[in-house]
PDB file of C-alpha atoms in Angstrom:
ATOM      1  CA  UNK A   1       0.000   0.000   0.000  1.00 60.00           C
ATOM      2  CA  UNK A   2       1.381   3.372  -1.012  1.00 66.00           C
ATOM      3  CA  UNK A   3       0.331   5.914   1.614  1.00 65.00           C
ATOM      4  CA  UNK A   4       1.238   8.779  -0.702  1.00 68.00           C
ATOM      5  CA  UNK A   5      -1.175   7.650  -3.447  1.00 70.00           C
ATOM      6  CA  UNK A   6      -4.665   8.151  -2.022  1.00 74.00           C
ATOM      7  CA  UNK A   7      -6.459   6.332  -4.869  1.00 76.00           C
ATOM      8  CA  UNK A   8      -4.217   3.272  -4.601  1.00 78.00           C
ATOM      9  CA  UNK A   9      -4.483   3.368  -0.801  1.00 74.00           C
ATOM     10  CA  UNK A  10      -8.288   3.489  -0.880  1.00 77.00           C
ATOM     11  CA  UNK A  11      -8.450   0.649  -3.421  1.00 75.00           C
ATOM     12  CA  UNK A  12      -6.200  -1.451  -1.200  1.00 80.00           C
ATOM     13  CA  UNK A  13      -8.287  -0.625   1.890  1.00 78.00           C
ATOM     14  CA  UNK A  14     -11.514  -1.695   0.149  1.00 80.00           C
ATOM     15  CA  UNK A  15     -10.098  -5.204  -0.160  1.00 83.00           C
ATOM     16  CA  UNK A  16      -9.657  -5.466   3.595  1.00 83.00           C
ATOM     17  CA  UNK A  17     -12.609  -6.480   5.734  1.00 80.00           C
ATOM     18  CA  UNK A  18     -13.069  -4.664   8.997  1.00 87.00           C
ATOM     19  CA  UNK A  19     -12.305  -1.093  10.015  1.00 90.00           C
ATOM     20  CA  UNK A  20      -9.728  -2.443  12.454  1.00 91.00           C
ATOM     21  CA  UNK A  21      -7.931  -4.351   9.673  1.00 88.00           C
ATOM     22  CA  UNK A  22      -7.905  -1.196   7.540  1.00 89.00           C
ATOM     23  CA  UNK A  23      -6.569   0.888  10.423  1.00 92.00           C
ATOM     24  CA  UNK A  24      -3.885  -1.713  11.174  1.00 91.00           C
ATOM     25  CA  UNK A  25      -2.802  -1.705   7.519  1.00 88.00           C
ATOM     26  CA  UNK A  26      -2.484   2.089   7.543  1.00 88.00           C
ATOM     27  CA  UNK A  27      -0.655   2.023  10.886  1.00 92.00           C
ATOM     28  CA  UNK A  28       1.763  -0.619   9.646  1.00 90.00           C
ATOM     29  CA  UNK A  29       2.626   1.373   6.510  1.00 88.00           C
ATOM     30  CA  UNK A  30       2.886   4.599   8.512  1.00 89.00           C
ATOM     31  CA  UNK A  31       5.381   2.999  10.873  1.00 92.00           C
ATOM     32  CA  UNK A  32       7.534   2.038   7.895  1.00 90.00           C
ATOM     33  CA  UNK A  33       7.312   5.527   6.335  1.00 88.00           C
ATOM     34  CA  UNK A  34       8.089   7.165   9.674  1.00 90.00           C
ATOM     35  CA  UNK A  35      11.086   4.899  10.158  1.00 90.00           C
ATOM     36  CA  UNK A  36      12.381   5.608   6.643  1.00 88.00           C
ATOM     37  CA  UNK A  37      11.937   9.370   6.895  1.00 87.00           C
ATOM     38  CA  UNK A  38      12.839   9.919  10.563  1.00 88.00           C
ATOM     39  CA  UNK A  39      16.233  11.485   9.822  1.00 87.00           C
ATOM     40  CA  UNK A  40      14.691  14.034   7.435  1.00 88.00           C
ATOM     41  CA  UNK A  41      12.632  15.656  10.201  1.00 88.00           C
ATOM     42  CA  UNK A  42      13.116  13.897  13.550  1.00 89.00           C
ATOM     43  CA  UNK A  43      10.825  16.095  15.657  1.00 86.00           C
ATOM     44  CA  UNK A  44       7.931  15.852  13.172  1.00 88.00           C
ATOM     45  CA  UNK A  45       8.140  12.093  12.733  1.00 89.00           C
ATOM     46  CA  UNK A  46       8.685  11.396  16.454  1.00 90.00           C
ATOM     47  CA  UNK A  47       5.542  13.378  17.213  1.00 90.00           C
ATOM     48  CA  UNK A  48       3.438  11.414  14.740  1.00 90.00           C
ATOM     49  CA  UNK A  49       5.019   8.134  15.789  1.00 93.00           C
ATOM     50  CA  UNK A  50       3.904   8.849  19.379  1.00 93.00           C
ATOM     51  CA  UNK A  51       0.415   9.853  18.226  1.00 94.00           C
ATOM     52  CA  UNK A  52       0.090   6.680  16.143  1.00 94.00           C
ATOM     53  CA  UNK A  53       1.258   4.523  19.042  1.00 95.00           C
ATOM     54  CA  UNK A  54      -1.270   6.223  21.344  1.00 95.00           C
ATOM     55  CA  UNK A  55      -4.070   5.506  18.846  1.00 95.00           C
ATOM     56  CA  UNK A  56      -3.031   1.854  18.639  1.00 94.00           C
ATOM     57  CA  UNK A  57      -2.890   1.559  22.432  1.00 95.00           C
ATOM     58  CA  UNK A  58      -6.252   3.314  22.821  1.00 94.00           C
ATOM     59  CA  UNK A  59      -7.811   0.898  20.347  1.00 94.00           C
ATOM     60  CA  UNK A  60      -6.272  -2.150  22.054  1.00 93.00           C
ATOM     61  CA  UNK A  61      -7.535  -0.878  25.422  1.00 93.00           C
ATOM     62  CA  UNK A  62     -10.967  -0.392  23.807  1.00 92.00           C
ATOM     63  CA  UNK A  63     -10.956   3.370  24.395  1.00 91.00           C
ATOM     64  CA  UNK A  64     -11.480   3.697  20.620  1.00 91.00           C
ATOM     65  CA  UNK A  65     -13.986   1.791  18.526  1.00 93.00           C
ATOM     66  CA  UNK A  66     -12.834   0.194  15.268  1.00 92.00           C
ATOM     67  CA  UNK A  67     -14.363   3.072  13.289  1.00 92.00           C
ATOM     68  CA  UNK A  68     -12.688   5.683  15.511  1.00 94.00           C
ATOM     69  CA  UNK A  69      -9.364   3.864  15.172  1.00 93.00           C
ATOM     70  CA  UNK A  70      -9.696   3.893  11.378  1.00 91.00           C
ATOM     71  CA  UNK A  71     -10.628   7.593  11.358  1.00 93.00           C
ATOM     72  CA  UNK A  72      -7.652   8.394  13.593  1.00 93.00           C
ATOM     73  CA  UNK A  73      -5.272   6.332  11.425  1.00 92.00           C
ATOM     74  CA  UNK A  74      -6.499   8.067   8.260  1.00 89.00           C
ATOM     75  CA  UNK A  75      -6.188  11.508   9.863  1.00 91.00           C
ATOM     76  CA  UNK A  76      -2.638  10.829  11.071  1.00 92.00           C
ATOM     77  CA  UNK A  77      -1.753   9.364   7.678  1.00 89.00           C
ATOM     78  CA  UNK A  78      -2.995  12.491   5.891  1.00 86.00           C
ATOM     79  CA  UNK A  79      -0.931  14.714   8.173  1.00 86.00           C
ATOM     80  CA  UNK A  80       2.214  12.631   7.700  1.00 86.00           C
ATOM     81  CA  UNK A  81       1.777  12.461   3.924  1.00 82.00           C
ATOM     82  CA  UNK A  82       1.186  16.209   3.578  1.00 78.00           C
ATOM     83  CA  UNK A  83       3.741  17.162   6.240  1.00 76.00           C
ATOM     84  CA  UNK A  84       1.003  19.153   7.967  1.00 72.00           C
ATOM     85  CA  UNK A  85       1.539  19.984  11.615  1.00 77.00           C
ATOM     86  CA  UNK A  86      -0.856  22.460  13.209  1.00 78.00           C
ATOM     87  CA  UNK A  87       1.737  23.391  15.834  1.00 78.00           C
ATOM     88  CA  UNK A  88       3.967  25.021  13.196  1.00 85.00           C
ATOM     89  CA  UNK A  89       3.992  28.814  13.217  1.00 90.00           C
ATOM     90  CA  UNK A  90       2.467  30.418  10.125  1.00 88.00           C
ATOM     91  CA  UNK A  91       5.778  32.020   9.164  1.00 92.00           C
ATOM     92  CA  UNK A  92       7.178  28.542   8.377  1.00 91.00           C
ATOM     93  CA  UNK A  93       4.454  27.561   5.916  1.00 85.00           C
ATOM     94  CA  UNK A  94       6.482  28.461   2.824  1.00 88.00           C
ATOM     95  CA  UNK A  95       9.689  26.866   4.109  1.00 89.00           C
ATOM     96  CA  UNK A  96      10.170  23.164   3.555  1.00 86.00           C
ATOM     97  CA  UNK A  97      13.442  22.279   5.257  1.00 91.00           C
ATOM     98  CA  UNK A  98      13.219  25.038   7.884  1.00 93.00           C
ATOM     99  CA  UNK A  99      10.222  23.178   9.316  1.00 92.00           C
ATOM    100  CA  UNK A 100      12.563  20.320  10.217  1.00 91.00           C
ATOM    101  CA  UNK A 101      15.109  22.711  11.736  1.00 95.00           C
ATOM    102  CA  UNK A 102      12.291  24.303  13.741  1.00 94.00           C
ATOM    103  CA  UNK A 103      11.529  21.030  15.483  1.00 91.00           C
ATOM    104  CA  UNK A 104      15.152  20.584  16.509  1.00 93.00           C
ATOM    105  CA  UNK A 105      15.579  24.178  17.717  1.00 95.00           C
ATOM    106  CA  UNK A 106      12.272  24.196  19.592  1.00 93.00           C
ATOM    107  CA  UNK A 107      13.148  20.935  21.322  1.00 93.00           C
ATOM    108  CA  UNK A 108      16.236  22.600  22.816  1.00 95.00           C
ATOM    109  CA  UNK A 109      14.678  26.016  23.533  1.00 95.00           C
ATOM    110  CA  UNK A 110      11.585  24.588  25.252  1.00 93.00           C
ATOM    111  CA  UNK A 111      13.540  23.886  28.394  1.00 93.00           C
ATOM    112  CA  UNK A 112      14.155  27.635  28.753  1.00 92.00           C
ATOM    113  CA  UNK A 113      10.498  28.619  28.474  1.00 89.00           C
ATOM    114  CA  UNK A 114       9.415  31.157  31.080  1.00 85.00           C
ATOM    115  CA  UNK A 115       6.621  33.660  31.409  1.00 81.00           C
ATOM    116  CA  UNK A 116       8.819  36.166  29.557  1.00 82.00           C
ATOM    117  CA  UNK A 117      10.266  33.752  26.971  1.00 84.00           C
ATOM    118  CA  UNK A 118       8.069  31.621  24.725  1.00 87.00           C
ATOM    119  CA  UNK A 119      10.330  29.531  22.453  1.00 92.00           C
ATOM    120  CA  UNK A 120       8.029  28.950  19.464  1.00 92.00           C
ATOM    121  CA  UNK A 121       8.547  32.290  17.721  1.00 91.00           C
ATOM    122  CA  UNK A 122      12.267  32.357  18.435  1.00 93.00           C
ATOM    123  CA  UNK A 123      12.588  28.764  17.218  1.00 95.00           C
ATOM    124  CA  UNK A 124      10.830  29.632  13.954  1.00 95.00           C
ATOM    125  CA  UNK A 125      13.075  32.655  13.372  1.00 95.00           C
ATOM    126  CA  UNK A 126      16.158  30.583  14.157  1.00 96.00           C
ATOM    127  CA  UNK A 127      15.044  27.805  11.805  1.00 96.00           C
ATOM    128  CA  UNK A 128      14.583  30.272   8.956  1.00 96.00           C
ATOM    129  CA  UNK A 129      18.031  31.761   9.578  1.00 97.00           C
ATOM    130  CA  UNK A 130      19.658  28.319   9.784  1.00 97.00           C
ATOM    131  CA  UNK A 131      17.966  27.424   6.504  1.00 97.00           C
ATOM    132  CA  UNK A 132      19.351  30.613   4.943  1.00 97.00           C
ATOM    133  CA  UNK A 133      22.867  29.870   6.240  1.00 97.00           C
ATOM    134  CA  UNK A 134      22.856  26.332   4.898  1.00 96.00           C
ATOM    135  CA  UNK A 135      21.413  27.334   1.529  1.00 95.00           C
ATOM    136  CA  UNK A 136      24.004  30.108   1.225  1.00 96.00           C
ATOM    137  CA  UNK A 137      26.884  27.679   1.866  1.00 94.00           C
ATOM    138  CA  UNK A 138      25.684  24.884  -0.422  1.00 93.00           C
ATOM    139  CA  UNK A 139      27.708  24.189  -3.540  1.00 91.00           C
ATOM    140  CA  UNK A 140      28.252  21.321  -5.953  1.00 90.00           C
ATOM    141  CA  UNK A 141      28.985  18.125  -4.017  1.00 91.00           C
ATOM    142  CA  UNK A 142      28.757  19.969  -0.690  1.00 94.00           C
ATOM    143  CA  UNK A 143      27.607  16.791   1.058  1.00 93.00           C
ATOM    144  CA  UNK A 144      31.046  15.305   0.386  1.00 93.00           C
ATOM    145  CA  UNK A 145      32.974  18.455   1.299  1.00 94.00           C
ATOM    146  CA  UNK A 146      33.892  18.608   4.992  1.00 94.00           C
ATOM    147  CA  UNK A 147      35.192  22.192   4.634  1.00 95.00           C
ATOM    148  CA  UNK A 148      31.796  23.409   3.421  1.00 94.00           C
ATOM    149  CA  UNK A 149      30.000  21.573   6.226  1.00 94.00           C
ATOM    150  CA  UNK A 150      32.417  23.041   8.788  1.00 95.00           C
ATOM    151  CA  UNK A 151      31.732  26.553   7.458  1.00 95.00           C
ATOM    152  CA  UNK A 152      28.007  25.838   7.829  1.00 95.00           C
ATOM    153  CA  UNK A 153      28.565  24.705  11.400  1.00 96.00           C
ATOM    154  CA  UNK A 154      30.648  27.790  12.200  1.00 96.00           C
ATOM    155  CA  UNK A 155      28.055  30.163  10.714  1.00 97.00           C
ATOM    156  CA  UNK A 156      25.213  28.426  12.569  1.00 97.00           C
ATOM    157  CA  UNK A 157      27.211  28.477  15.792  1.00 97.00           C
ATOM    158  CA  UNK A 158      27.916  32.219  15.384  1.00 97.00           C
ATOM    159  CA  UNK A 159      24.232  32.864  14.758  1.00 97.00           C
ATOM    160  CA  UNK A 160      23.190  30.835  17.820  1.00 97.00           C
ATOM    161  CA  UNK A 161      25.646  32.699  20.061  1.00 96.00           C
ATOM    162  CA  UNK A 162      24.237  35.999  18.748  1.00 96.00           C
ATOM    163  CA  UNK A 163      20.689  34.789  19.410  1.00 94.00           C
ATOM    164  CA  UNK A 164      21.697  33.640  22.893  1.00 94.00           C
ATOM    165  CA  UNK A 165      23.105  37.063  23.763  1.00 93.00           C
ATOM    166  CA  UNK A 166      20.389  39.110  22.056  1.00 92.00           C
ATOM    167  CA  UNK A 167      17.470  37.171  23.559  1.00 89.00           C
ATOM    168  CA  UNK A 168      19.226  36.388  26.847  1.00 89.00           C
ATOM    169  CA  UNK A 169      18.663  32.645  26.474  1.00 92.00           C
ATOM    170  CA  UNK A 170      20.932  30.561  28.736  1.00 92.00           C
ATOM    171  CA  UNK A 171      21.958  28.160  25.948  1.00 94.00           C
ATOM    172  CA  UNK A 172      24.830  25.885  26.830  1.00 95.00           C
ATOM    173  CA  UNK A 173      27.596  24.797  24.480  1.00 96.00           C
ATOM    174  CA  UNK A 174      25.920  21.387  24.403  1.00 96.00           C
ATOM    175  CA  UNK A 175      22.640  23.022  23.341  1.00 96.00           C
ATOM    176  CA  UNK A 176      24.347  24.903  20.545  1.00 96.00           C
ATOM    177  CA  UNK A 177      26.239  21.817  19.371  1.00 96.00           C
ATOM    178  CA  UNK A 178      23.048  19.768  19.468  1.00 95.00           C
ATOM    179  CA  UNK A 179      21.156  22.289  17.317  1.00 96.00           C
ATOM    180  CA  UNK A 180      23.886  22.802  14.743  1.00 94.00           C
ATOM    181  CA  UNK A 181      24.733  19.110  14.385  1.00 95.00           C
ATOM    182  CA  UNK A 182      21.106  18.042  14.055  1.00 94.00           C
ATOM    183  CA  UNK A 183      20.392  20.762  11.476  1.00 95.00           C
ATOM    184  CA  UNK A 184      23.437  19.890   9.358  1.00 95.00           C
ATOM    185  CA  UNK A 185      22.494  16.196   9.611  1.00 94.00           C
ATOM    186  CA  UNK A 186      18.955  16.994   8.415  1.00 94.00           C
ATOM    187  CA  UNK A 187      20.340  19.042   5.507  1.00 94.00           C
ATOM    188  CA  UNK A 188      22.612  16.154   4.551  1.00 93.00           C
ATOM    189  CA  UNK A 189      19.775  13.645   4.785  1.00 91.00           C
ATOM    190  CA  UNK A 190      17.509  15.744   2.596  1.00 88.00           C
ATOM    191  CA  UNK A 191      20.213  16.137  -0.050  1.00 84.00           C
ATOM    192  CA  UNK A 192      21.032  12.465  -0.491  1.00 75.00           C
TER     193      UNK A 192
END
């Protein structure tokens, strides 16, 4: 079953009997897609992996009927296929790869959330800037060029230190390394 081809998916689902069997088929394929694409956008796929697992557990515990389980599986499938995540700030809608960077930055910045600092907006701005830095440094065969990747890392690190000072965020060196390494890894994964 190809989750990305809705007509083929629906034809395949019609051949299955119960709603539970249909939901299980969707869940099984989603798990495979999530596993295959995890490195392209870890935060996004982890989130939907957790949501899918919760739906499966709710169905097994009989907190969801077969029909509700199928509806939930289809809804999660549609969101995974379209890359739609309602928690994304509007400013990221037109950015493809920056959405993945956003998840990584927000994961780190969330631990510094206070009444005066809400990390979502800052994470979105940082993701857009990281995307700009990486795009600016890309060249032919950049994925094989350690010098280019090191310049990306240096530019991202400089930006994160500036953000830390400007916004008074107590980022540690480990936080900064985590963000820059995960973003470069995502860029590499998406350019393979």
